[in-house]
CSV table of C-alpha atoms in Angstrom, one decimal:
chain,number,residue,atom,x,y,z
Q,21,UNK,CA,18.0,-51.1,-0.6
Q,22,UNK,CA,19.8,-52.3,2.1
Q,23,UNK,CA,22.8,-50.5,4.1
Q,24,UNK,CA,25.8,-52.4,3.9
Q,25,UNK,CA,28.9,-50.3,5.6
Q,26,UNK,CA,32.2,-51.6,5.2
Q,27,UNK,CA,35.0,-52.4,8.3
Q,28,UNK,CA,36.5,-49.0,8.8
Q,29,UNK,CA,40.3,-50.6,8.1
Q,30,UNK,CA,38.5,-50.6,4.5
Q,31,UNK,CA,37.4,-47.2,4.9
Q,32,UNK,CA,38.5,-43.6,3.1
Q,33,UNK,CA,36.9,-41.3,5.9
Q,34,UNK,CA,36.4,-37.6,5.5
Q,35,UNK,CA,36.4,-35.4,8.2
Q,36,UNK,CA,35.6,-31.7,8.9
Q,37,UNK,CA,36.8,-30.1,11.7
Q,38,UNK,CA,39.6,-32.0,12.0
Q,39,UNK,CA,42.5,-30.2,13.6
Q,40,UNK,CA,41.5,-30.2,17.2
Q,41,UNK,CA,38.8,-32.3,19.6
Q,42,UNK,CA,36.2,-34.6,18.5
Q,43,UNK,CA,37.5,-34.1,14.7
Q,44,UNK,CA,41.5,-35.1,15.9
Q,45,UNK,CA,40.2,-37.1,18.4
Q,46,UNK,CA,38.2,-39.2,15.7
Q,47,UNK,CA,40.9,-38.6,13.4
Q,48,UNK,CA,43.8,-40.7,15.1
Q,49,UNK,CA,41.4,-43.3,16.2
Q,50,UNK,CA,40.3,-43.8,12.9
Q,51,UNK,CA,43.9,-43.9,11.4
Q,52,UNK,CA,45.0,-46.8,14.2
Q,53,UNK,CA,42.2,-48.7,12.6
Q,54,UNK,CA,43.3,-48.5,9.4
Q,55,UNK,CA,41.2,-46.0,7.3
Q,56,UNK,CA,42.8,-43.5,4.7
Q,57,UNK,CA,42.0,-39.9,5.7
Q,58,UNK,CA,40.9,-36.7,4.2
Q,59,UNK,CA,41.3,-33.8,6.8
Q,60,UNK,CA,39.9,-30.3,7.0
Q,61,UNK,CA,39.5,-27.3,9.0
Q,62,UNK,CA,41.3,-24.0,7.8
Q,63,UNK,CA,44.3,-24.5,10.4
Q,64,UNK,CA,46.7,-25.4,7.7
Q,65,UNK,CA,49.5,-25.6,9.9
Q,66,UNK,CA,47.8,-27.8,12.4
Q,67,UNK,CA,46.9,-29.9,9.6
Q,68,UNK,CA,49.9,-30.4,8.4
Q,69,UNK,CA,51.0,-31.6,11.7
Q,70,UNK,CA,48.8,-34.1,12.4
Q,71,UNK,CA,48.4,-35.5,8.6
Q,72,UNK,CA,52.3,-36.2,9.1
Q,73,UNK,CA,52.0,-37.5,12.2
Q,74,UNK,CA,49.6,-40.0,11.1
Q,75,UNK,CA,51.7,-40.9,7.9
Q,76,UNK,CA,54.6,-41.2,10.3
Q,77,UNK,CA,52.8,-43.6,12.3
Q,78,UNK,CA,51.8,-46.0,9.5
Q,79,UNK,CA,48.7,-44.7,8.5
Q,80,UNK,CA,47.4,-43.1,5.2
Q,81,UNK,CA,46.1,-39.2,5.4
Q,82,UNK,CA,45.9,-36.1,3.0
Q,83,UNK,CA,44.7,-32.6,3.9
Q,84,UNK,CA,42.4,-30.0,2.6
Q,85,UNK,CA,42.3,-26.2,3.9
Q,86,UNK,CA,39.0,-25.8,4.0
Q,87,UNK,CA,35.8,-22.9,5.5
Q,88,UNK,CA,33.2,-25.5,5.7
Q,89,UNK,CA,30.8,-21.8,5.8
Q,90,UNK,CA,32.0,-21.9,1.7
Q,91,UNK,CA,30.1,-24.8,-0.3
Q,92,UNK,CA,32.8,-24.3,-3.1
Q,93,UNK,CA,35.6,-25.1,0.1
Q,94,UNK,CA,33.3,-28.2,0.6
Q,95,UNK,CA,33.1,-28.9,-2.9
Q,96,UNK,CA,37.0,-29.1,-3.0
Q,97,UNK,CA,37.1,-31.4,0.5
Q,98,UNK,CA,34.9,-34.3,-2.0
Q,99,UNK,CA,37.3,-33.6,-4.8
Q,100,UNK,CA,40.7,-34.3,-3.0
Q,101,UNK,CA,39.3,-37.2,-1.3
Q,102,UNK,CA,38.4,-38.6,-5.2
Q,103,UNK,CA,41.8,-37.9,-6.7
Q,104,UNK,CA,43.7,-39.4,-4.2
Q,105,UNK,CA,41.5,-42.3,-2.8
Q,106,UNK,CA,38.9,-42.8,-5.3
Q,107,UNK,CA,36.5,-41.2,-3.3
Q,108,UNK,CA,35.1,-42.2,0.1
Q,109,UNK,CA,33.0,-44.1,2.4
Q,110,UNK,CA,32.2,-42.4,5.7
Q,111,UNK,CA,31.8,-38.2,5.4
Q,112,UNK,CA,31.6,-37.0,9.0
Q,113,UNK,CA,30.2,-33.4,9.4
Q,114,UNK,CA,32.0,-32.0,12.7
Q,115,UNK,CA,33.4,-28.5,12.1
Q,116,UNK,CA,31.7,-26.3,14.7
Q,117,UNK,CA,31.8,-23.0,17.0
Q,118,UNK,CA,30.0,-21.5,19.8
Q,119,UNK,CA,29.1,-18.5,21.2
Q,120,UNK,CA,28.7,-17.5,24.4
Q,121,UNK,CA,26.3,-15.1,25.1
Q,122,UNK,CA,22.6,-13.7,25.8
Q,123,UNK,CA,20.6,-13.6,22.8
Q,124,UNK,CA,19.9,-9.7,22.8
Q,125,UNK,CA,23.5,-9.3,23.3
Q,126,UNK,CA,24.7,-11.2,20.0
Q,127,UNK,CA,25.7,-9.4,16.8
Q,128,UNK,CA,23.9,-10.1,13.9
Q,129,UNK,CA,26.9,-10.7,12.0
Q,130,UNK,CA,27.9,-13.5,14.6
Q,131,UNK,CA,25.1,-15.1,14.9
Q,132,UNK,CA,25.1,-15.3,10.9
Q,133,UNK,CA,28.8,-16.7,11.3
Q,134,UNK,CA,27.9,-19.2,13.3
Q,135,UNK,CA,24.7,-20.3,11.4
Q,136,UNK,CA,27.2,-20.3,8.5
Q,137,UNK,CA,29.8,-22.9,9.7
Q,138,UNK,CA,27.4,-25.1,12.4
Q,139,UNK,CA,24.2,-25.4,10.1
Q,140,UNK,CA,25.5,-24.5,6.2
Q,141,UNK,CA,28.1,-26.8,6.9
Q,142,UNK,CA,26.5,-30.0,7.7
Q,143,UNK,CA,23.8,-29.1,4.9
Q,144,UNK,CA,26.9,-28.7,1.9
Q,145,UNK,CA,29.0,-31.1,3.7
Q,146,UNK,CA,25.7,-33.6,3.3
Q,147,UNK,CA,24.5,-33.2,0.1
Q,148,UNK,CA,28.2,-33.5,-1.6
Q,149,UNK,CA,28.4,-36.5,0.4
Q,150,UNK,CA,25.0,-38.1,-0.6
Q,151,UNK,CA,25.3,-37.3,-4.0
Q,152,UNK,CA,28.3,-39.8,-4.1
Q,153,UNK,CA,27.3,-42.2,-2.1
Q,154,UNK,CA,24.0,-43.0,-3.0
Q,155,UNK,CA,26.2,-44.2,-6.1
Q,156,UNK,CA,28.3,-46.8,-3.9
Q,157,UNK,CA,26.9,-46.9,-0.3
Q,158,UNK,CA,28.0,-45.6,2.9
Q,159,UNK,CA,27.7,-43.1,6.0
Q,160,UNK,CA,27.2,-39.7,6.4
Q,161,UNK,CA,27.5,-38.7,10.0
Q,162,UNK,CA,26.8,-35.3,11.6
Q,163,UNK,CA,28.0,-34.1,15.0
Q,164,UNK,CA,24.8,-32.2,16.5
Q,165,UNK,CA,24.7,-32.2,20.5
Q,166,UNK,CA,22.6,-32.8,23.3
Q,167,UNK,CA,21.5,-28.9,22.5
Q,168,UNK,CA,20.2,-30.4,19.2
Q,169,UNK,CA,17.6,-31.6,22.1
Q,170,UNK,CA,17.4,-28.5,24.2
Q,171,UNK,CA,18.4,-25.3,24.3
Q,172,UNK,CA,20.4,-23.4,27.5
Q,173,UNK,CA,20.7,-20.2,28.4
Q,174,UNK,CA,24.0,-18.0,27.0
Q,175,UNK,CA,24.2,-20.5,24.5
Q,176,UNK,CA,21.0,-19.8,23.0
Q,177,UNK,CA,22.0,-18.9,19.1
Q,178,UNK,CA,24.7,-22.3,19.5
Q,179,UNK,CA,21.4,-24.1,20.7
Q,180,UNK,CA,19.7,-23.0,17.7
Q,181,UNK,CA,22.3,-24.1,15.5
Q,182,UNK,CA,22.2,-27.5,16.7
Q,183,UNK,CA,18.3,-28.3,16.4
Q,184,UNK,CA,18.7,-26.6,12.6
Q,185,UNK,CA,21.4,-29.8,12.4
Q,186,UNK,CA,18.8,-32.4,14.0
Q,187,UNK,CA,16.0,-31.1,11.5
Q,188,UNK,CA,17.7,-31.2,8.4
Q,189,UNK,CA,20.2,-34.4,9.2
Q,190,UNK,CA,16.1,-36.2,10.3
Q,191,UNK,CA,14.7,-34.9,7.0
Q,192,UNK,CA,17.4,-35.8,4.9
Q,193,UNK,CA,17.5,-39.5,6.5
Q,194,UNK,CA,14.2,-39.8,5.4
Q,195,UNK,CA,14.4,-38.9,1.9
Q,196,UNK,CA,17.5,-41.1,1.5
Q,197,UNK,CA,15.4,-43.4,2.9
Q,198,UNK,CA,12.1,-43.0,0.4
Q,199,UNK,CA,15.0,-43.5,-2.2
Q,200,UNK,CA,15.9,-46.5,-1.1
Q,201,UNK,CA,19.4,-45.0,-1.2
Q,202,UNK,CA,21.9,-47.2,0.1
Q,203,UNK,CA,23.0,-44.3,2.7
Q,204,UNK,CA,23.4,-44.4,6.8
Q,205,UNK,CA,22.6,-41.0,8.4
Q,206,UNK,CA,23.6,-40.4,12.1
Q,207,UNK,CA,23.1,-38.0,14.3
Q,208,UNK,CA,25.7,-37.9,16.9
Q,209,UNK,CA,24.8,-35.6,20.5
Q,210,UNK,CA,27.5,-35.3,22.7
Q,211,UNK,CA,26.8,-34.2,26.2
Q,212,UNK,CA,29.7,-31.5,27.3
Q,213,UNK,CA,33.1,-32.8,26.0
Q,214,UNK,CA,36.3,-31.7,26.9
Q,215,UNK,CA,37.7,-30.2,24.1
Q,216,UNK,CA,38.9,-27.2,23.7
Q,217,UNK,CA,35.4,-25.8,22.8
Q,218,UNK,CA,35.2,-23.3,25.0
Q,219,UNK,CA,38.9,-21.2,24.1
Q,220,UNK,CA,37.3,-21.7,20.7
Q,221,UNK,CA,33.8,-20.1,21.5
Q,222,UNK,CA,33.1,-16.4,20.8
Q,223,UNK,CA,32.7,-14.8,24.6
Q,224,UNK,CA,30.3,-12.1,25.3
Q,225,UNK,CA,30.5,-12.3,29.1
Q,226,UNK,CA,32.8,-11.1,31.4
Q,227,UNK,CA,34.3,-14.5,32.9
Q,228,UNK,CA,36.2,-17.3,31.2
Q,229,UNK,CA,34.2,-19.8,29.9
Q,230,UNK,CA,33.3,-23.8,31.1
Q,231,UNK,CA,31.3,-26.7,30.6
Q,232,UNK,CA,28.6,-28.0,32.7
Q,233,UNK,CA,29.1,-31.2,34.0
Q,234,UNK,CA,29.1,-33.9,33.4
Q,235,UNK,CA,31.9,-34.0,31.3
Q,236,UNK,CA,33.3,-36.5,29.0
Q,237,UNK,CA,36.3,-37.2,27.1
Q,238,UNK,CA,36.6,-36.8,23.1
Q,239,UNK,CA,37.7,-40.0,22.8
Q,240,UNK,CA,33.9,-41.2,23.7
Q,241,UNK,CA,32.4,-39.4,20.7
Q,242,UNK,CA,35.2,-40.6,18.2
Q,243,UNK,CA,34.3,-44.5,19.7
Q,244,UNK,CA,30.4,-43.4,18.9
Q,245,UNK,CA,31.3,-42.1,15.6
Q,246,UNK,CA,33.3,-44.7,14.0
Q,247,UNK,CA,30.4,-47.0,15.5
Q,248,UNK,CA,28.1,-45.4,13.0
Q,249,UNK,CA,30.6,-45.6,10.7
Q,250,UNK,CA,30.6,-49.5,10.6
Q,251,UNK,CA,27.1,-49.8,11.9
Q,252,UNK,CA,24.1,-47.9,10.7
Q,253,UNK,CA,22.6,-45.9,13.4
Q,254,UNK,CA,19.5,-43.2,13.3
Q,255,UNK,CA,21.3,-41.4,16.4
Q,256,UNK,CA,23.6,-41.7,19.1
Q,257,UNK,CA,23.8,-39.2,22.5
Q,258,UNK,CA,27.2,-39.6,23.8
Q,259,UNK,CA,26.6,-39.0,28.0
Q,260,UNK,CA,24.0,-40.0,30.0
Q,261,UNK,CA,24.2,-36.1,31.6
Q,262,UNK,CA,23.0,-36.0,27.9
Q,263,UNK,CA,20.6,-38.4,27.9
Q,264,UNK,CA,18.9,-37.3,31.4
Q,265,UNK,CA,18.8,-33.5,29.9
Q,266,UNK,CA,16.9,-34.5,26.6
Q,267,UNK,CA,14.6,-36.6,28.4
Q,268,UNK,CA,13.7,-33.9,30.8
Q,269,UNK,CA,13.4,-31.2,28.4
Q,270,UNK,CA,10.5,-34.0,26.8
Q,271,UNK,CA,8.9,-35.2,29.5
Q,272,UNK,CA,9.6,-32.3,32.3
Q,273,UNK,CA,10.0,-29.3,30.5
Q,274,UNK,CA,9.3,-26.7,32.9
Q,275,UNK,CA,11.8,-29.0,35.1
Q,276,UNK,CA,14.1,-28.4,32.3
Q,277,UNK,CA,13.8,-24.6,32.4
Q,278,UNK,CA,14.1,-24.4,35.8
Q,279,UNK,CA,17.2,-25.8,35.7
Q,280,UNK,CA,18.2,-23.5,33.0
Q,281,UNK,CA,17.5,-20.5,35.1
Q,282,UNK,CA,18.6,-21.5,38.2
Q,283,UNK,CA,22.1,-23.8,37.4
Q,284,UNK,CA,23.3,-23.6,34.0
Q,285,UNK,CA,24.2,-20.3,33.1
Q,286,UNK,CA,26.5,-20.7,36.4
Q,287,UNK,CA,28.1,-24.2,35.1
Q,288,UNK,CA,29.1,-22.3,32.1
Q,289,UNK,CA,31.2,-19.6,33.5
Q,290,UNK,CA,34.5,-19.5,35.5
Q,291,UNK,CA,34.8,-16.9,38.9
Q,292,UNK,CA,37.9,-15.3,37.1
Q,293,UNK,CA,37.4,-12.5,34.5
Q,294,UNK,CA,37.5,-13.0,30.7
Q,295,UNK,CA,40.9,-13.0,28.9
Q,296,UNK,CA,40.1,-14.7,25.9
Q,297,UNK,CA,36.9,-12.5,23.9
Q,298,UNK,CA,36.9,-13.2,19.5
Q,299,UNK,CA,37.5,-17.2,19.8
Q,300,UNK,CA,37.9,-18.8,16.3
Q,301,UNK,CA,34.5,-18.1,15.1
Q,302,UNK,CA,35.3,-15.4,11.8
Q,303,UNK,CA,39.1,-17.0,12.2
Q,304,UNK,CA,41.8,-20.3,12.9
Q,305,UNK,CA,42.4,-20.3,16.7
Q,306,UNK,CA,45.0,-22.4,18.3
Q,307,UNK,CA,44.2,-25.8,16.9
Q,308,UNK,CA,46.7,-29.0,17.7
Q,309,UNK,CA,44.8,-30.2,20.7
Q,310,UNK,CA,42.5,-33.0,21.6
Q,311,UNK,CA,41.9,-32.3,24.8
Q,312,UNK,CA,40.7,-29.1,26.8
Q,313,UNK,CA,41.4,-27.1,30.0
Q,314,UNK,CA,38.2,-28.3,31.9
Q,315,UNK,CA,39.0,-28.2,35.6
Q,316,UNK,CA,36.6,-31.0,37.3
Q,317,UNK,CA,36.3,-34.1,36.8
Q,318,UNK,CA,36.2,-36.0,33.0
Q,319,UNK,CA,34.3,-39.2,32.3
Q,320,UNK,CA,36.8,-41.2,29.8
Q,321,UNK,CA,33.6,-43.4,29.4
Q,322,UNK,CA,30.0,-43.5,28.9
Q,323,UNK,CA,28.8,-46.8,30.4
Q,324,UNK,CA,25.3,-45.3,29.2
Q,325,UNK,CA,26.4,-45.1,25.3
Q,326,UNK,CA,28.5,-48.1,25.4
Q,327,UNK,CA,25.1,-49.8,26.4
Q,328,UNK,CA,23.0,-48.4,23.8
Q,329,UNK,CA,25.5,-49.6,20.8
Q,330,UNK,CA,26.2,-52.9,22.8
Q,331,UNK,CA,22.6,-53.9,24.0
Q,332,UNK,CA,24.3,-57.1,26.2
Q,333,UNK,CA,25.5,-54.2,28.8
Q,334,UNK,CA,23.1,-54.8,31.3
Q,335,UNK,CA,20.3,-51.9,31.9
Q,336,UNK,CA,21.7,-52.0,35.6
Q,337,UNK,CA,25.1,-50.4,34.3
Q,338,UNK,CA,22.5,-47.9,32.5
Q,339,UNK,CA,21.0,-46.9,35.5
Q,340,UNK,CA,24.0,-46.5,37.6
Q,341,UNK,CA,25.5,-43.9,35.0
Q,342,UNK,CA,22.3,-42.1,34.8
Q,343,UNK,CA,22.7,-41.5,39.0
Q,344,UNK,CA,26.3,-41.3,38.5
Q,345,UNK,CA,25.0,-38.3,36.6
Q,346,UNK,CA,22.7,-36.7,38.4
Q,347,UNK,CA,25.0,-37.0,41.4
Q,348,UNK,CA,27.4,-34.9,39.6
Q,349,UNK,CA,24.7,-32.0,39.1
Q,350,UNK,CA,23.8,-32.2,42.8
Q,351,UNK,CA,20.9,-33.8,44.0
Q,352,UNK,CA,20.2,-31.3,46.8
Q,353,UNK,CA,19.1,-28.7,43.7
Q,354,UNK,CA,17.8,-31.5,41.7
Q,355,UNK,CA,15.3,-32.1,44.3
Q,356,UNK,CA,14.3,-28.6,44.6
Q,357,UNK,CA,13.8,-27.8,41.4
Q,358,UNK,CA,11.5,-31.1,41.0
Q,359,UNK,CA,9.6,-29.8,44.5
Q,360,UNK,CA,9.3,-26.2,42.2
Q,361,UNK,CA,7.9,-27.4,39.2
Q,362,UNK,CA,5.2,-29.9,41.1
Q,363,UNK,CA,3.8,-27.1,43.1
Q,364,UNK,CA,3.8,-24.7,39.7
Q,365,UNK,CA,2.1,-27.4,38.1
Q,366,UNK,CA,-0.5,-27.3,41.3
């Protein structure tokens, strides 16, 4: 059966993870384009803020408080947006947490809580979602990551989460598919966005915590997933730093691990001492904001994703992202790592 999506102004859009970063950030893009909006996250004052804001401004949004780590929570998201909208069109999977830390380090209990809201999630958040729309059409879309693609050091469990996502968002895909179910699934893989993911992230080190560059702005994800919203799409990876890590880890892998050991776990951590330890990963942080404290530079754009959803970008534009990139990871250790991994493959 074919996939027919319609304009997001026609939309009802769910979203999880909606009171800060790539969920807000989606959020208010959405509403200025006209779609009615169900909300969630378990902030219920933050909720409340932005679901009046939005109402304020013209547009149409309710709010559920909602642990998307509870399938009955879930269950409740799907039966708000059917009371007050009918139902809905577009269910985007986005709540998520992190932890920062090495792997023997991790409690059990955390990593659990983390598998809980990241991969349980996107599988309850999924199936409610399919089992209404394979009635009427439409677009389930779940927010992976480049680390759906490869996994980095201090990260590691995070890393984990996010192929879990890939697997079962590919394997579902597929079955909707065999169906012929009338059902878009996209994987979305944002590079490092500047949210603020890593106030949010459970820290296990000693120093405050970063993002490794490059980094992009929220808004760039939102664009890539109201794209798939309105235009089927297998997957999207938001960032060519993204990009350029994925296809390393395939095609250079010990390149890829080198890289690891010798740069990331650096990128990751501020010089100044921790202050900021439990996160929001067992409870609501401080929610309200699109936008984090990264202090280098932000990319607003990706000319590398605009090109993949707008073939007519020329591949030129492409490639002078991709170096734009690398450029920002630093060729000099680029260079040397490639020089490492040739004479390990000797």
């Amino acid at each position: 059966m074919a996939i027919s999506l319609k304009p997001i102004q026609e939309q009802v859009i769910v979203i999880t993870g909606a009171s800060s970063g790539i969920g807000l950030a989606t959020a208010r893009a959405a509403a200025k384009k006209g779609a009615k909006l169900v909300l969630a996250s378990r902030n219920e004052e933050a909720l409340e803020e932005i679901v009046e804001q939005i109402n304020m401004e013209g547009g149409r949004a309710i709010h559920v408080v909602a642990d998307v780590g509870k399938s009955e929570d879930i269950q409740r998201i799907a039966d708000a947006a059917l009371k007050d909208f009918g139902g809905f069109d577009t269910w985007v999977n986005n709540a998520g947490v992190s932890i920062y830390g090495r792997l023997e380090d991790v409690s059990e209990e955390d990593s659990r809580r983390l598998f809980d809201t990241n991969f349980w999630g996107v599988v309850s958040g999924s199936l409610i979602a399919a089992k209404q729309l394979k009635m009427k059409g439409g677009a389930i879309i779940n927010v992976g990551s480049v680390l759906s693609d490869v996994a980095i050091p201090i990260q590691g469990m995070y890393s984990a989460t996010k192929h879990a996502v890939k697997a079962f968002t590919d394997a579902l895909r597929i079955e909707l598919e065999e169906e012929n179910a009338p059902v878009s699934v996209t994987l979305i893989k944002p590079s490092a966005i500047n949210t603020p993911y890593p106030q949010h992230a459970k820290n296990y080190t000693k120093q405050e915590l970063t993002l490794p560059p490059p980094v992009y702005a929220p808004e760039e994800v939102a664009y890539a997933i109201l794209h798939a919203a309105a235009s089927p799409k297998r997957d999207i990876i938001v960032g060519s730093g993204g990009k350029m890590m994925s296809s390393t880890n395939k095609y250079a892998p010990k390149l890829m691990d080198l890289a690891g050991e010798t740069m990331l776990i650096d990128q990751q951590l501020r010089e100044e001492k921790a202050r900021h330890f439990e996160g929001s990963l067992h409870k609501p942080g401080r929610d309200g904001e699109v936008h984090g404290n990264y202090e280098g530079h932000v990319m607003k754009t990706s000319f590398y994703t605009r090109a993949a959803l707008n073939p007519v970008i020329t591949g030129a534009v492409v490639a002078a992202a991709s170096a734009a990139a690398v450029a920002l990871l630093g060729n000099n250790k680029l260079k040397q790592m490639a020089k490492n991994a040739a004479e390990q493959v000797k």
